[in-house]
PDB file of C-alpha atoms in Angstrom:
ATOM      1  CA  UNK A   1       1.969 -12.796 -10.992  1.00  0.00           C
ATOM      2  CA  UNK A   2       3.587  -9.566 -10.509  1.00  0.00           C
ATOM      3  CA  UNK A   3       0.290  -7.608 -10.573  1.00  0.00           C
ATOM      4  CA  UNK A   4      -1.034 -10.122  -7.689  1.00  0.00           C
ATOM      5  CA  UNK A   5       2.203  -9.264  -5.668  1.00  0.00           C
ATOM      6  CA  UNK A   6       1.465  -5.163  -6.516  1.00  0.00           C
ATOM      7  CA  UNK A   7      -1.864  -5.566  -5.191  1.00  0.00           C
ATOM      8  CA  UNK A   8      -1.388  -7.399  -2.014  1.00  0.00           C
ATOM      9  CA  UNK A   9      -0.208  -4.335  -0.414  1.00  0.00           C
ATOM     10  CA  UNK A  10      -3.283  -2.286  -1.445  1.00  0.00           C
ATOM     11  CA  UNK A  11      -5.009  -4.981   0.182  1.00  0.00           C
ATOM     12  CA  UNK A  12      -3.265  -5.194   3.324  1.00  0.00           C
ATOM     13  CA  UNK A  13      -3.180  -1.596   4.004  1.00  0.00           C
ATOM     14  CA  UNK A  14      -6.985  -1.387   3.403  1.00  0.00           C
ATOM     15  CA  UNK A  15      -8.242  -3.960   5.441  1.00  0.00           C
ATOM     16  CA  UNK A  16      -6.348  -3.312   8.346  1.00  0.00           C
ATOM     17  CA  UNK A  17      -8.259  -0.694   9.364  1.00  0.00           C
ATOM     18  CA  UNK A  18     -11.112  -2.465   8.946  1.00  0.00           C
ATOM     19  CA  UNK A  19      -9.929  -5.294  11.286  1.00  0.00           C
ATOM     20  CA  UNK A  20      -9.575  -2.499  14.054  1.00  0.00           C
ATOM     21  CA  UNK A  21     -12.513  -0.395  13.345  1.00  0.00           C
ATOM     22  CA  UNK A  22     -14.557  -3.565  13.328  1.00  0.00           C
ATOM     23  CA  UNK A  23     -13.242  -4.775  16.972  1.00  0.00           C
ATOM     24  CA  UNK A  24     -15.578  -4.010  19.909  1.00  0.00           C
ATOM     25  CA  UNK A  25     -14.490  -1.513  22.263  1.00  0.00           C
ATOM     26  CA  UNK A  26     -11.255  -1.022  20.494  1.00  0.00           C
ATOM     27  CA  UNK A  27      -9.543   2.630  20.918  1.00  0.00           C
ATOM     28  CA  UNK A  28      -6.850   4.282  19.470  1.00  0.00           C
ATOM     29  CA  UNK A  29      -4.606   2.546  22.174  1.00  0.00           C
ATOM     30  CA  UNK A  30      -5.450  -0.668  21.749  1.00  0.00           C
ATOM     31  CA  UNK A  31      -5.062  -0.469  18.095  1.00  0.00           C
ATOM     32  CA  UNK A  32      -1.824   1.242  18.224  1.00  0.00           C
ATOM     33  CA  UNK A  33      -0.538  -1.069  20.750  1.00  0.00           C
ATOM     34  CA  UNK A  34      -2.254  -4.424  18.686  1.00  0.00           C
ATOM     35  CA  UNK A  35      -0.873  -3.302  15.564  1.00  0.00           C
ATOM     36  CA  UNK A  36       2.927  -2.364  16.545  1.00  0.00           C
ATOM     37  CA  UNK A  37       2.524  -5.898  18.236  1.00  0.00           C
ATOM     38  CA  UNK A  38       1.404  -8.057  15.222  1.00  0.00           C
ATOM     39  CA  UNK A  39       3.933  -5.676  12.953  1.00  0.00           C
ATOM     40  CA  UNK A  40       7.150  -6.779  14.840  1.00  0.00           C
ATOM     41  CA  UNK A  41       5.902 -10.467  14.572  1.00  0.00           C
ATOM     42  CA  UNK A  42       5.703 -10.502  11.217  1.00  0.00           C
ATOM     43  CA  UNK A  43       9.052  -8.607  11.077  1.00  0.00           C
ATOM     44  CA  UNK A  44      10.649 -11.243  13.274  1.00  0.00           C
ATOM     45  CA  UNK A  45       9.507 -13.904  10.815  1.00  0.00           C
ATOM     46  CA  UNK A  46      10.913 -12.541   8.124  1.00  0.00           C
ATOM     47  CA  UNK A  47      14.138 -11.974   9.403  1.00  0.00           C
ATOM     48  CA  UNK A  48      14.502 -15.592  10.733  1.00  0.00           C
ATOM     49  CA  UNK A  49      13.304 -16.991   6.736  1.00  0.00           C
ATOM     50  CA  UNK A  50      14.857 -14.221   5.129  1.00  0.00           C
ATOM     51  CA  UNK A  51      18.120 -12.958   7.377  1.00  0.00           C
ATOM     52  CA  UNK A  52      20.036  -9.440   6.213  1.00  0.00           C
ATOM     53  CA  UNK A  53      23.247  -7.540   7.183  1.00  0.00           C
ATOM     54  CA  UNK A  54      22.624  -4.297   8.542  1.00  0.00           C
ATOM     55  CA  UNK A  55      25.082  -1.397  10.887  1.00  0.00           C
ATOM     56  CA  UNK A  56      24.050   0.408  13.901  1.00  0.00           C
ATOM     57  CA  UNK A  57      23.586   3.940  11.570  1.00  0.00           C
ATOM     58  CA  UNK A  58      21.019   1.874   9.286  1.00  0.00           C
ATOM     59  CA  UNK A  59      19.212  -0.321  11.848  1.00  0.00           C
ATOM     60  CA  UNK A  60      19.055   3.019  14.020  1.00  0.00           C
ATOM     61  CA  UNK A  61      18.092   5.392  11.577  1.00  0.00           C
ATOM     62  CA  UNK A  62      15.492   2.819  10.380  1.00  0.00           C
ATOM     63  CA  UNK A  63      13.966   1.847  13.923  1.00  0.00           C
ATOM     64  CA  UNK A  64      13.536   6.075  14.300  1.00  0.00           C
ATOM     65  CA  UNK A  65      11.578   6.050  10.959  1.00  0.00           C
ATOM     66  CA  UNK A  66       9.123   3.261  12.452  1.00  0.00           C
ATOM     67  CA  UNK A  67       8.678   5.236  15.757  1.00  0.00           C
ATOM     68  CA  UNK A  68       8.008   8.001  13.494  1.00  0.00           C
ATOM     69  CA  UNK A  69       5.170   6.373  11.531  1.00  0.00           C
ATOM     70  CA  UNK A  70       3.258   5.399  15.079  1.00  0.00           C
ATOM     71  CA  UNK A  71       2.620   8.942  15.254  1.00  0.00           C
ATOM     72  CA  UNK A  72       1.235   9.046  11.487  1.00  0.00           C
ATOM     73  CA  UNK A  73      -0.685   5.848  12.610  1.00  0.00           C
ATOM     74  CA  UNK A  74      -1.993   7.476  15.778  1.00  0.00           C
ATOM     75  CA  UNK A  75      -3.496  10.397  14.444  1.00  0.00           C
ATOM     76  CA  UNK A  76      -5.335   7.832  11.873  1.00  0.00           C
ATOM     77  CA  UNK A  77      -6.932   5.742  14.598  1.00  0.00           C
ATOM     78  CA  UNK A  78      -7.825   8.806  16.723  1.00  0.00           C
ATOM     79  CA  UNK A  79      -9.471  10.549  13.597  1.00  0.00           C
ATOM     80  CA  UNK A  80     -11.282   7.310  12.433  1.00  0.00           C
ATOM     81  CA  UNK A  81     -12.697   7.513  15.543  1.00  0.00           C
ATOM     82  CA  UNK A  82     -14.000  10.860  15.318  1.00  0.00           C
ATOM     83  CA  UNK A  83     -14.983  10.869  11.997  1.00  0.00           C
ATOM     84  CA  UNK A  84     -14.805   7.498  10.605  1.00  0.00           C
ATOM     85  CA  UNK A  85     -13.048   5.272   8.170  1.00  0.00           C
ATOM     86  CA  UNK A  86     -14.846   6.593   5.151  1.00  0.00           C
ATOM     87  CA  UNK A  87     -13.490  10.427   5.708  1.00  0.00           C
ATOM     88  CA  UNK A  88     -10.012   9.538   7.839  1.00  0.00           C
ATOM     89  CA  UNK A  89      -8.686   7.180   5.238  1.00  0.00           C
ATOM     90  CA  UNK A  90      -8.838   9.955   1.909  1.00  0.00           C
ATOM     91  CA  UNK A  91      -7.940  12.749   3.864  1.00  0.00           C
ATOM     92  CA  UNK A  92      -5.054  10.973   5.511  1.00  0.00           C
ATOM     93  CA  UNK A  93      -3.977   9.343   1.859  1.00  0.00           C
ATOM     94  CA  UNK A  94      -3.723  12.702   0.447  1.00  0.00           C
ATOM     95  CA  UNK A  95      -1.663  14.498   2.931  1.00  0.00           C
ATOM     96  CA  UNK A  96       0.571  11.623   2.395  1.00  0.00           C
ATOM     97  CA  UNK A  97       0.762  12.081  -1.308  1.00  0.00           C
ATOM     98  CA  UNK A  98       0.417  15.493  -1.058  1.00  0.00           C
ATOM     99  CA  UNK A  99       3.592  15.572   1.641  1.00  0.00           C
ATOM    100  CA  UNK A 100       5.314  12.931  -0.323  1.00  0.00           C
ATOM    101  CA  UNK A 101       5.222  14.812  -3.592  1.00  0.00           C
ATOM    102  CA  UNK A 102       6.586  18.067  -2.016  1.00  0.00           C
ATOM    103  CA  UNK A 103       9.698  16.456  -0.087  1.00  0.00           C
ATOM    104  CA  UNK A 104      10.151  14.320  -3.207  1.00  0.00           C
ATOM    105  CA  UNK A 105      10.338  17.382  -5.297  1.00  0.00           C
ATOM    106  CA  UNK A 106      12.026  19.647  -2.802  1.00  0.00           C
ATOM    107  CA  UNK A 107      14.201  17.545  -0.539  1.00  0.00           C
ATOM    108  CA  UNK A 108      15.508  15.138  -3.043  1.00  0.00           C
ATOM    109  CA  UNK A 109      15.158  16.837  -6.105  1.00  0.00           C
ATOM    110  CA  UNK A 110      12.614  14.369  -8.402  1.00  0.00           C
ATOM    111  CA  UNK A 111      11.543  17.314 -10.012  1.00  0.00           C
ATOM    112  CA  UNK A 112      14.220  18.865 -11.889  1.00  0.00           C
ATOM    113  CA  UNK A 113      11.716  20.523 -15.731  1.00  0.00           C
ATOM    114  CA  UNK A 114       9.241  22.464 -15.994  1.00  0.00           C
ATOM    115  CA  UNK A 115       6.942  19.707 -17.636  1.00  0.00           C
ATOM    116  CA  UNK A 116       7.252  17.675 -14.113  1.00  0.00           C
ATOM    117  CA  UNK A 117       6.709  20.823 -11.588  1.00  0.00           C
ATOM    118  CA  UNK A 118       3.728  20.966 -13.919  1.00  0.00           C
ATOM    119  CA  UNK A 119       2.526  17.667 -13.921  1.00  0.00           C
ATOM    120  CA  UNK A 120       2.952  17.615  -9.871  1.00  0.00           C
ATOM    121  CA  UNK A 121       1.213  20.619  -9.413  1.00  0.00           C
ATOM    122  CA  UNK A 122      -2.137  18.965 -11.381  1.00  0.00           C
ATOM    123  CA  UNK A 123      -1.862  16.055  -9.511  1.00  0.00           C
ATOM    124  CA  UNK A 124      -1.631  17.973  -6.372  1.00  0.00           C
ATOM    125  CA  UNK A 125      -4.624  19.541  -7.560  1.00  0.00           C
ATOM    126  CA  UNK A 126      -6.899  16.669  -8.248  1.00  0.00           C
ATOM    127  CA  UNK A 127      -5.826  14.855  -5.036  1.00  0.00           C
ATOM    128  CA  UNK A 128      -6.997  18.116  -2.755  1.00  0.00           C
ATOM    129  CA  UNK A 129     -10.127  17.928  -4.782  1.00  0.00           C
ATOM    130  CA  UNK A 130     -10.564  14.348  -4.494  1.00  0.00           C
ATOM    131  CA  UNK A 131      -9.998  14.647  -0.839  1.00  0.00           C
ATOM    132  CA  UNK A 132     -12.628  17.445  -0.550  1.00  0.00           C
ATOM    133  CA  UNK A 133     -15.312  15.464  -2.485  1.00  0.00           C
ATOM    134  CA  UNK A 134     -14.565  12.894   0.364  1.00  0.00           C
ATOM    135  CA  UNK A 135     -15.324  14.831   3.144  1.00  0.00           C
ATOM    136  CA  UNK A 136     -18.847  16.004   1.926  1.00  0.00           C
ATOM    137  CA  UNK A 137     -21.205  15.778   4.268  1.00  0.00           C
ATOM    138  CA  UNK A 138     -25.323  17.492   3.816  1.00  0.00           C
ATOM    139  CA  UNK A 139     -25.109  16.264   8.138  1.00  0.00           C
ATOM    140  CA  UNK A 140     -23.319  19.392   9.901  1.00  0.00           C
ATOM    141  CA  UNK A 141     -22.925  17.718  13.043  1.00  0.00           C
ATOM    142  CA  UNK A 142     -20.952  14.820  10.952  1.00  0.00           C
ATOM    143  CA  UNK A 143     -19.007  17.437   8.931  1.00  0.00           C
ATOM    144  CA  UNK A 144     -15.283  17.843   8.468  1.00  0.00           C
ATOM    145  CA  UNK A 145     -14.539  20.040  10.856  1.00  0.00           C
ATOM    146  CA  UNK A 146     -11.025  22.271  11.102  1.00  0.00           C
ATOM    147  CA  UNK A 147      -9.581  20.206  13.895  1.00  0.00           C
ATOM    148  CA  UNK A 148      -9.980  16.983  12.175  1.00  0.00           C
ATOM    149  CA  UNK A 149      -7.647  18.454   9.383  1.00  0.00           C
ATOM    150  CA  UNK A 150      -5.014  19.982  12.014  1.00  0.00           C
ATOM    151  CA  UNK A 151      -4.855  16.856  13.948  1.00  0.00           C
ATOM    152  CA  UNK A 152      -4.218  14.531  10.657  1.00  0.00           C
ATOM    153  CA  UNK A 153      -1.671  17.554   8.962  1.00  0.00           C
ATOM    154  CA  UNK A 154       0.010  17.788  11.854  1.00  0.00           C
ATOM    155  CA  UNK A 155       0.323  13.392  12.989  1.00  0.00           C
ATOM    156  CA  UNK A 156       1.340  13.163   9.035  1.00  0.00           C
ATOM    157  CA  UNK A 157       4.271  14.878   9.303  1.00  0.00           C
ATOM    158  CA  UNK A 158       5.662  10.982  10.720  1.00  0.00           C
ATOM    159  CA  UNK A 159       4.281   9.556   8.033  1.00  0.00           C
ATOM    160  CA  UNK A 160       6.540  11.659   5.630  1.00  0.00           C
ATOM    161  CA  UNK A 161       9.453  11.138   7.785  1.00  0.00           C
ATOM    162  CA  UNK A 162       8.688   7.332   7.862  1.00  0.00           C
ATOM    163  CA  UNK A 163       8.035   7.074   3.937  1.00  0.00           C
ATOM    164  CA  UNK A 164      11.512   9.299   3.170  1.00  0.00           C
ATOM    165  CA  UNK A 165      14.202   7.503   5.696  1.00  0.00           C
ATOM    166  CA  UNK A 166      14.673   4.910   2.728  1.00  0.00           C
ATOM    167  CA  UNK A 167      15.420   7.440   0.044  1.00  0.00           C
ATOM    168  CA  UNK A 168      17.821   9.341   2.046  1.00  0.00           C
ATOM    169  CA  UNK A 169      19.547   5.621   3.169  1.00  0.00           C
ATOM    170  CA  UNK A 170      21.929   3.341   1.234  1.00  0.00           C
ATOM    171  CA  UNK A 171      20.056   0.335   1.413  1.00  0.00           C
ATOM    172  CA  UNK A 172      17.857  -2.566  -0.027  1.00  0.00           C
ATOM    173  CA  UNK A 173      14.481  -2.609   1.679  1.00  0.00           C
ATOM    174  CA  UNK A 174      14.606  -5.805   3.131  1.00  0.00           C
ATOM    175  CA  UNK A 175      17.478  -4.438   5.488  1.00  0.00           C
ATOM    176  CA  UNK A 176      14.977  -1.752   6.846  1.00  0.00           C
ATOM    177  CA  UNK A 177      11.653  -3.965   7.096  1.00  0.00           C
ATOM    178  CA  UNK A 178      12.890  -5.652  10.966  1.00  0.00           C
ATOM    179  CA  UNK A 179      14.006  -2.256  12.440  1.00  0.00           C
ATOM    180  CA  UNK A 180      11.232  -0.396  10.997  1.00  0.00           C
ATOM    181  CA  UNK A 181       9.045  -2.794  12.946  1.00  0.00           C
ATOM    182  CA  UNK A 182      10.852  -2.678  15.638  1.00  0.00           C
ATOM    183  CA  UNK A 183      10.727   1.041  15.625  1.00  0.00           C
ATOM    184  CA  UNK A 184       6.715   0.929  15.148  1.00  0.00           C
ATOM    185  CA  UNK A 185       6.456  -1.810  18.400  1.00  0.00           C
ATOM    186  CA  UNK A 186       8.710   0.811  20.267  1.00  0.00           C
ATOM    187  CA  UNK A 187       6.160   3.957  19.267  1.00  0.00           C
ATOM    188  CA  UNK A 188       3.321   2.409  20.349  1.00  0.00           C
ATOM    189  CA  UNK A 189       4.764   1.901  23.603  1.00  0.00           C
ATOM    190  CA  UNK A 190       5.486   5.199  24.006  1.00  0.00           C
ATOM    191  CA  UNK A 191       1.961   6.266  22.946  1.00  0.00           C
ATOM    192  CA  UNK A 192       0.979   3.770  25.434  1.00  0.00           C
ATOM    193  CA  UNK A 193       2.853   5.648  28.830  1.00  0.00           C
ATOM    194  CA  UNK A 194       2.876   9.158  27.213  1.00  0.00           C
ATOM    195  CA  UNK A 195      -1.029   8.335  27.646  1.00  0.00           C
ATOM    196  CA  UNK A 196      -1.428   6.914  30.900  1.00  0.00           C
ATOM    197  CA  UNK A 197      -2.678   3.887  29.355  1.00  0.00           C
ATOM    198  CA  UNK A 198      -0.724   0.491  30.256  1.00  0.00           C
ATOM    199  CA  UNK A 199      -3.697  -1.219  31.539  1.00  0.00           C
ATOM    200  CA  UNK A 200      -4.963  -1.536  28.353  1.00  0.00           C
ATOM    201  CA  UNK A 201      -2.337  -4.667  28.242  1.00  0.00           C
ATOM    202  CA  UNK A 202      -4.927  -6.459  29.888  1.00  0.00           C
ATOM    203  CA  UNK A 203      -7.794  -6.160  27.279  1.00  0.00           C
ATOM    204  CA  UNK A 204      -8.798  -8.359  24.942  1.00  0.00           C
ATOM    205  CA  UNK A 205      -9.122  -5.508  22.092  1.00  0.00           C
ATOM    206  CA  UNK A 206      -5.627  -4.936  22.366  1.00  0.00           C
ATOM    207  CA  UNK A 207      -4.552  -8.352  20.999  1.00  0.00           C
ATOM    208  CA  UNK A 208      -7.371  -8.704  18.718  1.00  0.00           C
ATOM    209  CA  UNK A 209      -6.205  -6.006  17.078  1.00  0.00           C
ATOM    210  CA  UNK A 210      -2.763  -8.342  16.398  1.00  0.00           C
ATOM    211  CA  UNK A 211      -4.434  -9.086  13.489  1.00  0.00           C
ATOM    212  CA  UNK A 212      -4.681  -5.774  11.815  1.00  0.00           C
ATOM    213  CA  UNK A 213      -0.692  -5.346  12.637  1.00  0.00           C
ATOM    214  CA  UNK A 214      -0.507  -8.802  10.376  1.00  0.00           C
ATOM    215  CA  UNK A 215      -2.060  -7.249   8.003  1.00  0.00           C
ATOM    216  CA  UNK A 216       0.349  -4.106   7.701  1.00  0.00           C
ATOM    217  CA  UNK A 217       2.863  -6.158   8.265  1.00  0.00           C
ATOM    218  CA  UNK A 218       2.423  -8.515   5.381  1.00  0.00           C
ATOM    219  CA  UNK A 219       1.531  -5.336   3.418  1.00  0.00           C
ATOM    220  CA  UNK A 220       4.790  -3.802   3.485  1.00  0.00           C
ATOM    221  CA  UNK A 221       7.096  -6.621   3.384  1.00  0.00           C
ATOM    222  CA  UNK A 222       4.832  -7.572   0.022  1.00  0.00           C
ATOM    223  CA  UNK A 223       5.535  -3.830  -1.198  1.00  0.00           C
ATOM    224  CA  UNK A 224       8.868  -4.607  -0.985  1.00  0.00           C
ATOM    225  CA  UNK A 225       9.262  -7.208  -3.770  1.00  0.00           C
ATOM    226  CA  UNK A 226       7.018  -5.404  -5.643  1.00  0.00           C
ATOM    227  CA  UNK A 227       8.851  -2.458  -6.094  1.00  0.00           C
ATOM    228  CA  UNK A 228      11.346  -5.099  -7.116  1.00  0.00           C
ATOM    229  CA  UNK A 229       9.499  -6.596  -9.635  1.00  0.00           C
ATOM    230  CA  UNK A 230       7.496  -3.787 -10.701  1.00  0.00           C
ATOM    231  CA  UNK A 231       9.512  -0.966  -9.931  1.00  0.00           C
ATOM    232  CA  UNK A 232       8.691   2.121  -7.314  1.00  0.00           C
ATOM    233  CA  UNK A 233       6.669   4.217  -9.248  1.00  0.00           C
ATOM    234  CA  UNK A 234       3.995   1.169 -10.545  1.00  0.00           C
ATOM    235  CA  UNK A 235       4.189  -0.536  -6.294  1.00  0.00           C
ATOM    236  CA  UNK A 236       3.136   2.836  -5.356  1.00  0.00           C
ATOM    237  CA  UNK A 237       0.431   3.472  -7.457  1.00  0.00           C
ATOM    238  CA  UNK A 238      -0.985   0.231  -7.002  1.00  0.00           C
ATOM    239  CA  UNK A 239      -0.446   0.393  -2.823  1.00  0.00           C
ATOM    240  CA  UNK A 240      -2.765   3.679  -2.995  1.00  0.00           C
ATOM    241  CA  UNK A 241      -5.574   1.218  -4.234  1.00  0.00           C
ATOM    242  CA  UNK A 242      -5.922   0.940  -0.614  1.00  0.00           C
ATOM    243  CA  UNK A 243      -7.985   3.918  -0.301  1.00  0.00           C
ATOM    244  CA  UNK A 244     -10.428   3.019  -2.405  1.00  0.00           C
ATOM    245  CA  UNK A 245     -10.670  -0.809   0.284  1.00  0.00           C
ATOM    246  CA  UNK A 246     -10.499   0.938   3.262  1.00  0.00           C
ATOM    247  CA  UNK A 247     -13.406   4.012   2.576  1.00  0.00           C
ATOM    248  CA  UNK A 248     -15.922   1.513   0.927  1.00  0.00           C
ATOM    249  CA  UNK A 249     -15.097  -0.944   3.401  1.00  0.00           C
ATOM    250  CA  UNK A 250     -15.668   1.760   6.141  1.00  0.00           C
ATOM    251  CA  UNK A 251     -19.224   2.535   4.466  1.00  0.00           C
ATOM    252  CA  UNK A 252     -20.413  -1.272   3.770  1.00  0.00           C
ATOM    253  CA  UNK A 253     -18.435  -3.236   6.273  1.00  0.00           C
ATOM    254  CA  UNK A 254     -18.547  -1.064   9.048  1.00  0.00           C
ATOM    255  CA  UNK A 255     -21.652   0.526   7.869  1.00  0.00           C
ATOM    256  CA  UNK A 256     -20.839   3.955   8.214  1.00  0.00           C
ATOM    257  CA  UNK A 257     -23.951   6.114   6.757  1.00  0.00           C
ATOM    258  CA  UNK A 258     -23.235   8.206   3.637  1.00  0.00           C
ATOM    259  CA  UNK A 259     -26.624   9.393   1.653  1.00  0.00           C
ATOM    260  CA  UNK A 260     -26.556   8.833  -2.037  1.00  0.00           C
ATOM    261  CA  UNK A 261     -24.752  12.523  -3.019  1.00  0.00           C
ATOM    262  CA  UNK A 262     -22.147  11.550  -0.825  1.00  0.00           C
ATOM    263  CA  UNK A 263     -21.878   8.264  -2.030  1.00  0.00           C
ATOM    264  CA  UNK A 264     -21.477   9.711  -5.187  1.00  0.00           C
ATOM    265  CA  UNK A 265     -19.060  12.551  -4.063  1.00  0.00           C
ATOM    266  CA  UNK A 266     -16.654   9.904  -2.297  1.00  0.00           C
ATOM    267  CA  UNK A 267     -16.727   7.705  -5.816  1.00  0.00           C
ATOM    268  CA  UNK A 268     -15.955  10.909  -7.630  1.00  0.00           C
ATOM    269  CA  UNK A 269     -13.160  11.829  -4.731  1.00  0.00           C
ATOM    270  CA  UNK A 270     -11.414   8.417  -4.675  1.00  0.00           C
ATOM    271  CA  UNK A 271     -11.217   8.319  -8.440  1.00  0.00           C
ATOM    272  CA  UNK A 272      -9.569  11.476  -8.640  1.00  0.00           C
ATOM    273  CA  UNK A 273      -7.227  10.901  -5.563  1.00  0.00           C
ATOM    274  CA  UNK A 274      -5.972   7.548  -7.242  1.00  0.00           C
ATOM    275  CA  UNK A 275      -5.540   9.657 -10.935  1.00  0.00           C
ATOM    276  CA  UNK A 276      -3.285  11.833  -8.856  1.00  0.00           C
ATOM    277  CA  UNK A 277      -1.512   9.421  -7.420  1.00  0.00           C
ATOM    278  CA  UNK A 278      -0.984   7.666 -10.927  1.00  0.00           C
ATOM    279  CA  UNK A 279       0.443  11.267 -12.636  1.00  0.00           C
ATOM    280  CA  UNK A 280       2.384  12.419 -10.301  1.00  0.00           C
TER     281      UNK A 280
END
């Protein structure tokens, strides 16, 4: 039972953005705006079944870490439409981990021998190379190009502000889940009027793409018990299965076209991105 709770969040997390990529004449703004939606009504649920005590420092610090991962989330849905599901979703996984791994070890100290700096920096390795496997591409005009990189590096930073706020608060999970929520519903509104886009209220991708924010939504309140029951370092290995939903989903769902060496490569790249993950 435990392992069925661990993998519900690698599930969740990959098929959202398969809902949104799958939606006609969905954009970045509708799927921003759909998800942060479906997220907070999911995190309203949960707080009505499953009520918490929180302070204003906690419930504000949390709500900033959601707003922060809308901009993580952003530069996703912009890049998937660029350069597709199969390419965003590695690339952005490993500048997580990658990011992750550095503020874990730097920040908060998780690395404290020589054996672990070591360990990190192969896992580091084997992630970049997974991700570069990924990204192969015999098409120029569908290769990755140096902006696609910049934009995800750069929209990842709230990603790894998002994914730290709990380690650097004194608090159970469950306390953050509503204001984290909260905080993604309020970033997407911002992306929405920083863009010029409020009339995209009125389409009907925007709250199809509800669904997907179910989907995360479910996700990460299920990551929360199993970190619980499993313990942090086993949830989080099993959540990055994810990766491995999302870019064959992208290929075979979606039907994004990959010839049979880069079908090969992005096997090759996921396995190694998910070893890293596992090691680090």
């Amino acid at each position: 039972m435990n392992i069925l709770i661990a993998l519900i969040p690698a599930l969740g997390w990959g098929i959202f953005p398969l809902i949104a990529g799958k939606i006609k004449n969905s954009q970045p703004v509708n799927e921003l705006m759909g998800l942060g939606t479906g997220a907070l009504i999911v995190g309203i649920i949960i707080a009505i079944i499953h009520p918490t005590n929180s302070n204003l420092t906690i419930f504000s610090l949390s709500l900033i870490s959601g707003i922060f991962w809308t901009i993580g989330q952003s530069g996703q849905f912009i890049s998937m439409r660029n350069i597709g599901i199969s390419k965003t979703m590695p690339l952005s996984t490993g500048l997580q981990l990658i990011g992750n791994t550095l503020i874990g070890a730097i920040i908060f100290g998780e690395r404290t021998s020589g054996s672990q700096y070591l360990i990190g920096t192969l896992a580091l390795v084997l992630i970049i190379i997974g991700v570069s496997l990924t990204a192969l591409s015999k098409d120029k005009s569908a290769k990755l190009k140096i902006r696609d990189i910049i934009l995800l590096l750069f929209t990842s930073v709230g990603y790894w502000i998002y994914l730290s706020f709990p380690k650097a608060i004194t608090a159970d999970a469950q306390t953050l889940f509503l204001p984290q929520m909260i905080g993604i519903f309020i970033g997407s509104i911002i992306f929405l009027l920083v863009s010029h886009q409020t009339k995209v209220l009125k389409e009907k991708a925007t709250w199809l793409n509800i669904f997907s924010g179910f989907s995360f939504g479910i996700a990460a309140f299920a990551y929360i018990f199993s970190a619980q029951l499993n313990g942090v370092i086993t949830a989080f290995i099993y959540s990055q299965l994810c990766v491995i939903i999302s870019t064959l989903g992208g290929i075979f769902f979606i039907g994004e076209n990959k010839t049979k060496l880069e079908l090969v490569a992005t096997f090759v790249g996921l396995i190694l991105i998910i070893i890293g993950a596992a090691i680090q």
